[in-house]
PDB file of C-alpha atoms in Angstrom:
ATOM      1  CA  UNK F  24      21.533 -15.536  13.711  1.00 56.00           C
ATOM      2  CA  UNK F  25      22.053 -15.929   9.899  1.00 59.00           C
ATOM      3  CA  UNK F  26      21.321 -19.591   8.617  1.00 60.00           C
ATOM      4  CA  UNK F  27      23.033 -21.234   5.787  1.00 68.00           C
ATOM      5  CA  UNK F  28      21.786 -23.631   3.424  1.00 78.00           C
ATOM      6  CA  UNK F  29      24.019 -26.448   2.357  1.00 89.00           C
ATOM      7  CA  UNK F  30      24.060 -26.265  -1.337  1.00 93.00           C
ATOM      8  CA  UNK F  31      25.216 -29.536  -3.425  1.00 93.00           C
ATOM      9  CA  UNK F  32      26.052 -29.074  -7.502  1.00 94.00           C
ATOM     10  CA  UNK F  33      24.865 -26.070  -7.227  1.00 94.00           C
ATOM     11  CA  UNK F  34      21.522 -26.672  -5.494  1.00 94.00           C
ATOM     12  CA  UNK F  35      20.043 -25.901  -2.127  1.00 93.00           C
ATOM     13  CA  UNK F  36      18.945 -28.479  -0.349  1.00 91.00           C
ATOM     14  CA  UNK F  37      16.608 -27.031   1.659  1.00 92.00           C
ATOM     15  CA  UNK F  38      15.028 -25.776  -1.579  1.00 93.00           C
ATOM     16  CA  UNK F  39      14.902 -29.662  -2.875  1.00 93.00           C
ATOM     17  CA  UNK F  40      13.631 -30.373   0.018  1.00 92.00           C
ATOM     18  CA  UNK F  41      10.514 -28.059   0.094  1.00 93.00           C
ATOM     19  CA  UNK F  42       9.842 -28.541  -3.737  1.00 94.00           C
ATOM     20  CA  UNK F  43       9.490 -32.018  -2.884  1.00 93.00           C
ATOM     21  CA  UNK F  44       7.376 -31.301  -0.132  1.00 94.00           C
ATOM     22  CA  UNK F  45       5.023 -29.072  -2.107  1.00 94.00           C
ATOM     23  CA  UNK F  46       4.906 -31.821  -4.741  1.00 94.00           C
ATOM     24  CA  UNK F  47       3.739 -34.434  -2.637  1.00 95.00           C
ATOM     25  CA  UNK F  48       0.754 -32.104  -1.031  1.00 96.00           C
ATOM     26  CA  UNK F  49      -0.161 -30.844  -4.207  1.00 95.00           C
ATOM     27  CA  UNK F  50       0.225 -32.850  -7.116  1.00 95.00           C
ATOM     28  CA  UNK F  51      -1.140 -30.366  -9.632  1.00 96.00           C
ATOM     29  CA  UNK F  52       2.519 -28.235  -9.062  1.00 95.00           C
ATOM     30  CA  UNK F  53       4.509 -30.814 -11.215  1.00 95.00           C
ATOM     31  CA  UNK F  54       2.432 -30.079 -14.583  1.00 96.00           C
ATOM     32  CA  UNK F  55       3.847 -27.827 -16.633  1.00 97.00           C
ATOM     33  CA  UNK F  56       3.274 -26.347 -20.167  1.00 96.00           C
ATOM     34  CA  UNK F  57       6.211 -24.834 -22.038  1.00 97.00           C
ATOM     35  CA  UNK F  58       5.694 -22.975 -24.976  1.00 97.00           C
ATOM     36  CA  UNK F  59       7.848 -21.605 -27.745  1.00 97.00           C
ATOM     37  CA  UNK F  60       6.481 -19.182 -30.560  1.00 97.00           C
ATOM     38  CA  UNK F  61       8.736 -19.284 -34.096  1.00 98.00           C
ATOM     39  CA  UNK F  62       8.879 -17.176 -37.598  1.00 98.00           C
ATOM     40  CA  UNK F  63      10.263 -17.959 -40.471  1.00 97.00           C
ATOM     41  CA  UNK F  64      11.996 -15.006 -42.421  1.00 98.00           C
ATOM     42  CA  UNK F  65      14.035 -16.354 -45.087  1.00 97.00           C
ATOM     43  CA  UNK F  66      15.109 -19.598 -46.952  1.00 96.00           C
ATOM     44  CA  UNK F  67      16.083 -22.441 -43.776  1.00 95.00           C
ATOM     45  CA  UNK F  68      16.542 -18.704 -41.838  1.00 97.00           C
ATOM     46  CA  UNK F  69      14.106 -19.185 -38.812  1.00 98.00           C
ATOM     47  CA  UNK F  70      13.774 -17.348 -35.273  1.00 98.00           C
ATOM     48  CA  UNK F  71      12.294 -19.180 -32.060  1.00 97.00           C
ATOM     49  CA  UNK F  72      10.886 -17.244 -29.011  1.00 98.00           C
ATOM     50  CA  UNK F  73      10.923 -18.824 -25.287  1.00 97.00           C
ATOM     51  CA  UNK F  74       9.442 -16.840 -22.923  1.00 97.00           C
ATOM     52  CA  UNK F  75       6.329 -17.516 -20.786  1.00 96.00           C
ATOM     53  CA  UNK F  76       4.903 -20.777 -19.422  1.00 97.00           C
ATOM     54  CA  UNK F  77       2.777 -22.101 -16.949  1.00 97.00           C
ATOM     55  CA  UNK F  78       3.999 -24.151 -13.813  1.00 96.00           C
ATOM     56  CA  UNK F  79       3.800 -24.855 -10.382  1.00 95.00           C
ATOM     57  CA  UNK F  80      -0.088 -24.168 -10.534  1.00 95.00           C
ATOM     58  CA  UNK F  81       0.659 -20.548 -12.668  1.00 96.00           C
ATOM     59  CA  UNK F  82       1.547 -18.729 -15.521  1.00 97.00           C
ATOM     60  CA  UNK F  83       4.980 -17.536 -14.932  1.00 96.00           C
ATOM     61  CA  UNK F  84       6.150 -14.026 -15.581  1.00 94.00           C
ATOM     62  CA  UNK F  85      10.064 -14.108 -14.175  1.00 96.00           C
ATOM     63  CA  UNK F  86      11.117 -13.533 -17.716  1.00 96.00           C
ATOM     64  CA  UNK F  87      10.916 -10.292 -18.839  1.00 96.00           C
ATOM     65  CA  UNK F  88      12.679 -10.854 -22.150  1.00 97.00           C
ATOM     66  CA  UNK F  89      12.855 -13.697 -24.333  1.00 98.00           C
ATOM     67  CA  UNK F  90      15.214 -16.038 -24.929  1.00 97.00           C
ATOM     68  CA  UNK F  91      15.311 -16.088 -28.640  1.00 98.00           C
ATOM     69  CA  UNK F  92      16.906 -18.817 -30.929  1.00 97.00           C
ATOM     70  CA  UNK F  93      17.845 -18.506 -34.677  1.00 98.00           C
ATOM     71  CA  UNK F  94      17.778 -21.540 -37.030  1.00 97.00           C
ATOM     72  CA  UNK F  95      19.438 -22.226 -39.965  1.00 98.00           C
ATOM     73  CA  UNK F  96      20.882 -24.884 -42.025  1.00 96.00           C
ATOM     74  CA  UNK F  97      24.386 -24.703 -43.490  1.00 96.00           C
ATOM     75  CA  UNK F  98      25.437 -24.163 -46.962  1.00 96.00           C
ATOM     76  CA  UNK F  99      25.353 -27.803 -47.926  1.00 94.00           C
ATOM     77  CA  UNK F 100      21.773 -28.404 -46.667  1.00 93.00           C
ATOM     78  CA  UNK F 101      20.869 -24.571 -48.656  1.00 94.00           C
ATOM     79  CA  UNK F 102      21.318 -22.710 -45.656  1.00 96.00           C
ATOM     80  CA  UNK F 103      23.243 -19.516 -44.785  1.00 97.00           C
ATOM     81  CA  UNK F 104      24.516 -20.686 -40.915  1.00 97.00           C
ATOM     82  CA  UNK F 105      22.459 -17.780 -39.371  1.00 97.00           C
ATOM     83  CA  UNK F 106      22.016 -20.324 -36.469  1.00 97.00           C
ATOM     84  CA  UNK F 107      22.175 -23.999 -35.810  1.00 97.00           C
ATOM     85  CA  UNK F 108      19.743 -26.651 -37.578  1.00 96.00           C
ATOM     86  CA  UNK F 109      17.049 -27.547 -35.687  1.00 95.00           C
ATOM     87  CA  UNK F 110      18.072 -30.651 -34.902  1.00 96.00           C
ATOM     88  CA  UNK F 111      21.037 -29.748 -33.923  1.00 97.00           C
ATOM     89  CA  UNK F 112      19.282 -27.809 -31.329  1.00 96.00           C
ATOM     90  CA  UNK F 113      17.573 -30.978 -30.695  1.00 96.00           C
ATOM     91  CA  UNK F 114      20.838 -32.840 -29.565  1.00 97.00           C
ATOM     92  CA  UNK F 115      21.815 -29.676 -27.573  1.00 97.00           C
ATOM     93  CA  UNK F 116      18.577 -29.575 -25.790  1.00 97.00           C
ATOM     94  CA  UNK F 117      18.914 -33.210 -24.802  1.00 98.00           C
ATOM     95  CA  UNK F 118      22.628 -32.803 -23.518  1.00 98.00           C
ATOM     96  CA  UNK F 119      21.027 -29.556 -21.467  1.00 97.00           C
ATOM     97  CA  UNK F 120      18.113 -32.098 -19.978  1.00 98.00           C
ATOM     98  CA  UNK F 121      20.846 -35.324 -19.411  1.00 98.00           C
ATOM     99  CA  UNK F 122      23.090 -32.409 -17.328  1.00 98.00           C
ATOM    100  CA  UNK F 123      20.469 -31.357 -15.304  1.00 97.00           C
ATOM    101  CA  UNK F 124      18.659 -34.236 -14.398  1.00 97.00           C
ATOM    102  CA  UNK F 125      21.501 -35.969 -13.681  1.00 97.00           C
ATOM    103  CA  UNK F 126      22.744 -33.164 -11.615  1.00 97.00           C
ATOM    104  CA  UNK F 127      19.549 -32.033  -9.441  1.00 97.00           C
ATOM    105  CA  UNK F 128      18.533 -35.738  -8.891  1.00 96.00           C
ATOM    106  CA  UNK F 129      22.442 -36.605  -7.899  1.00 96.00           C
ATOM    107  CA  UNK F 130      22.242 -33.298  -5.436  1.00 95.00           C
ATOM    108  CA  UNK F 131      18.769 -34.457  -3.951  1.00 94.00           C
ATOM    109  CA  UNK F 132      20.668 -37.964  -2.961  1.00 93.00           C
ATOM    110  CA  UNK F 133      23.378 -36.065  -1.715  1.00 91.00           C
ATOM    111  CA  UNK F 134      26.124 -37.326  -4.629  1.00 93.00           C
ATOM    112  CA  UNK F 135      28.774 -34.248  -5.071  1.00 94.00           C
ATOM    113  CA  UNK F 136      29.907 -34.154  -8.461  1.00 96.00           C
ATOM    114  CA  UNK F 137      33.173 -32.028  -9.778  1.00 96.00           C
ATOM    115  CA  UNK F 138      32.211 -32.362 -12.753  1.00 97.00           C
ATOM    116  CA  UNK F 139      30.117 -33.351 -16.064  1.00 97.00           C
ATOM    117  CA  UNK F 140      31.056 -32.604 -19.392  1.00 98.00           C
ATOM    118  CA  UNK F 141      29.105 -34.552 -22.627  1.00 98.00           C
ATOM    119  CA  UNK F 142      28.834 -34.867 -26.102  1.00 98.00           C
ATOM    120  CA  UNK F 143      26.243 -35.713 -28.527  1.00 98.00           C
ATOM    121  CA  UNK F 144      26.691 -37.302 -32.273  1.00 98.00           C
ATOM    122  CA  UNK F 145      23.490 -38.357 -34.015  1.00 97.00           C
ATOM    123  CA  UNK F 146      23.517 -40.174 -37.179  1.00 96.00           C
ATOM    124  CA  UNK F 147      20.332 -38.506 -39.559  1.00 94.00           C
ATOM    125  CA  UNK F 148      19.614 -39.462 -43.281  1.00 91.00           C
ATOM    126  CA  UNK F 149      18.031 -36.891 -45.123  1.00 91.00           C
ATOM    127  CA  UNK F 150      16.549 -38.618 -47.864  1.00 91.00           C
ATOM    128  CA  UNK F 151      13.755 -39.880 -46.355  1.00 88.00           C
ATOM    129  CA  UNK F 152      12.955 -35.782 -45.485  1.00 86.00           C
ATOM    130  CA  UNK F 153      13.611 -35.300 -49.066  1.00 88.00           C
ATOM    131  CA  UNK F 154      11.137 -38.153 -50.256  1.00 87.00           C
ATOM    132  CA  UNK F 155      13.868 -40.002 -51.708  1.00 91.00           C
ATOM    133  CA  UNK F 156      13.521 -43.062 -50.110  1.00 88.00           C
ATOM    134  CA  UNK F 157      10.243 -43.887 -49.085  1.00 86.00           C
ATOM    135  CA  UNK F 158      10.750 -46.092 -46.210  1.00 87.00           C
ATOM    136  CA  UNK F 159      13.883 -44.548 -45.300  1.00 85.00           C
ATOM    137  CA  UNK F 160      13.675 -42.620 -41.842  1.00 87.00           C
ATOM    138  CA  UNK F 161      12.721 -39.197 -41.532  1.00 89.00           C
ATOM    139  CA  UNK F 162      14.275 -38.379 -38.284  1.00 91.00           C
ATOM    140  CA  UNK F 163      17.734 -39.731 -36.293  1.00 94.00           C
ATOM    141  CA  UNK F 164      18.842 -43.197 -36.492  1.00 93.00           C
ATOM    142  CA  UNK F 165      20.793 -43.551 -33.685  1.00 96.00           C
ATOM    143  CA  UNK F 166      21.765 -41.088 -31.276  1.00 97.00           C
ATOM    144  CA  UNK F 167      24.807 -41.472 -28.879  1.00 98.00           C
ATOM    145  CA  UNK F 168      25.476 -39.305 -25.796  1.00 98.00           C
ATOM    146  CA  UNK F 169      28.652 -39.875 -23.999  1.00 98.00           C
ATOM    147  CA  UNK F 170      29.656 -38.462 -20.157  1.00 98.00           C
ATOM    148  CA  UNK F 171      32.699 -37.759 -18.533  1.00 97.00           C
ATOM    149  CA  UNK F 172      31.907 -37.452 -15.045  1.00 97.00           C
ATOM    150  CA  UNK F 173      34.193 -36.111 -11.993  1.00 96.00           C
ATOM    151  CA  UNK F 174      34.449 -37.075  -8.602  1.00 92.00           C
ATOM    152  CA  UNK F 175      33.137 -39.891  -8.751  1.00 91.00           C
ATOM    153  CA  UNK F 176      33.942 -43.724  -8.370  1.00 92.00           C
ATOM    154  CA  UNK F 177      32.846 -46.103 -11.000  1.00 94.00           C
ATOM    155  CA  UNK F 178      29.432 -47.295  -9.205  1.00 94.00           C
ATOM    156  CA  UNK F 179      27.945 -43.450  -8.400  1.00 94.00           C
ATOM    157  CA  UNK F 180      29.047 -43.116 -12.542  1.00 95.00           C
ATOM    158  CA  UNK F 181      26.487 -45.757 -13.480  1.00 96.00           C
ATOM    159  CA  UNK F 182      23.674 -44.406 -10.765  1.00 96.00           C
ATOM    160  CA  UNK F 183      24.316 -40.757 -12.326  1.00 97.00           C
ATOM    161  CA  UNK F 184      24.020 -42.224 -15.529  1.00 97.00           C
ATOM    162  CA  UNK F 185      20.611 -43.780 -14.469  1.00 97.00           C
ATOM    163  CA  UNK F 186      19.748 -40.596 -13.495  1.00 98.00           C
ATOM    164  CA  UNK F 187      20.399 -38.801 -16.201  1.00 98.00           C
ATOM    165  CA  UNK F 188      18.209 -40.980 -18.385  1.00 98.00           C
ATOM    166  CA  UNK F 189      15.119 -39.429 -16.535  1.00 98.00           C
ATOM    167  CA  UNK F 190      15.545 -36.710 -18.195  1.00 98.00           C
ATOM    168  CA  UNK F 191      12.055 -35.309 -19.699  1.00 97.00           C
ATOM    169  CA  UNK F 192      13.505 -34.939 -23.336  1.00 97.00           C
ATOM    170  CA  UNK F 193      15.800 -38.013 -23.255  1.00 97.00           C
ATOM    171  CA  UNK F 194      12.013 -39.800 -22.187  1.00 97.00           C
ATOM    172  CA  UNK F 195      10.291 -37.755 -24.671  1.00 96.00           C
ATOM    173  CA  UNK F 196      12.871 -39.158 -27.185  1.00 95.00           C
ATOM    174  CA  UNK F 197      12.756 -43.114 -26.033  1.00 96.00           C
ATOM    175  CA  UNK F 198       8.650 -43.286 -26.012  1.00 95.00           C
ATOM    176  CA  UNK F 199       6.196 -42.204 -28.238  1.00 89.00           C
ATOM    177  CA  UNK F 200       4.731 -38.895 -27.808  1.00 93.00           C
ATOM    178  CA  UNK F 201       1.575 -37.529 -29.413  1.00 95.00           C
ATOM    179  CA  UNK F 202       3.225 -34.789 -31.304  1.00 95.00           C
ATOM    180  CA  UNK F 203      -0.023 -32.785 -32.922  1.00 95.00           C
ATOM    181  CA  UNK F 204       0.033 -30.436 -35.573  1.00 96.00           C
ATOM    182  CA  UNK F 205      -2.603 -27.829 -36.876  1.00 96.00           C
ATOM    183  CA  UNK F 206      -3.789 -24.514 -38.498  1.00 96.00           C
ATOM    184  CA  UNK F 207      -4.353 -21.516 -36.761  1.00 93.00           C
ATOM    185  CA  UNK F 208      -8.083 -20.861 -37.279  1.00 90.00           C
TER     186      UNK F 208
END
């Protein structure tokens, strides 16, 4: 007798279930460490490398090739568009994390969603990077993410927008992190 697992969004219950599960007997699963590896070849020309990580209590090894990212600034910011600017990649990143937060956790409650689409503006002044104004920011001033969300009435909208704002990067973004930077020795 074949068994079927009822799949919301996308997702398997059954899996959501057992993760879970897992979770709760064994703590320790839910820390991860995700790494990235990057080289700069020329001008704002930069390549990133995501492969390995460790999770779930062990390195992983599913990927057998990288996932590899160029960077680049456009003309105007002395750049050749060989890729997006990093903090571009920033903004996508955090759309990717809103999505799929808000998508797993609405799929572990049950909510069926037809659909999610989102956009991203962020508003960044560069002369503070540049020095040119020392108390200026360095970083975004404001960022804005906006959903449009199918399927669902106006009171699921606002719990899946709850839920997307548990999103790891959208958390990382909101509180302070210790970011710490070094030399190779």
């Amino acid at each position: 007798m074949e068994t079927t697992t009822k799949k919301v969004n996308g997702f398997d219950q059954e899996a959501i279930v057992n993760v879970v599960t897992a979770l709760q007997a064994n703590p320790e699963i839910g820390n991860f460490e995700l790494r990235a590896t990057n080289e700069w070849i020329e001008g704002g020309h930069n390549r990133s490398f995501i492969q390995g990580f460790y999770g779930a209590c062990q390195e992983d090894t599913s990927r057998t090739e990288p996932f590899i990212y160029d960077n680049d600034e456009p003309p105007v910011l002395l750049g050749a568009n060989k890729g997006a600017n990093p903090a571009e990649v920033m903004l996508h990143g955090l759309l990717g994390c809103m999505t799929t937060a808000m998508v797993l956790l609405a799929a572990a409650r049950g909510i069926e969603i037809e659909g999610v689409t989102s956009k991203v503006e962020g508003d960044i002044d560069i002369k503070g990077f540049l020095g040119l104004n020392s108390s200026g920011p360095k970083g975004f001033k404001q960022i804005r993410v906006t959903f449009d969300i199918k399927g669902a009435d106006e009171a699921q909208k606002q719990e899946l927008l709850a839920l997307a704002k548990q999103s790891p990067l959208y958390n990382s973004l909101m509180n302070p992190t210790d970011v710490q930077v070094a030399l190779k020795n």
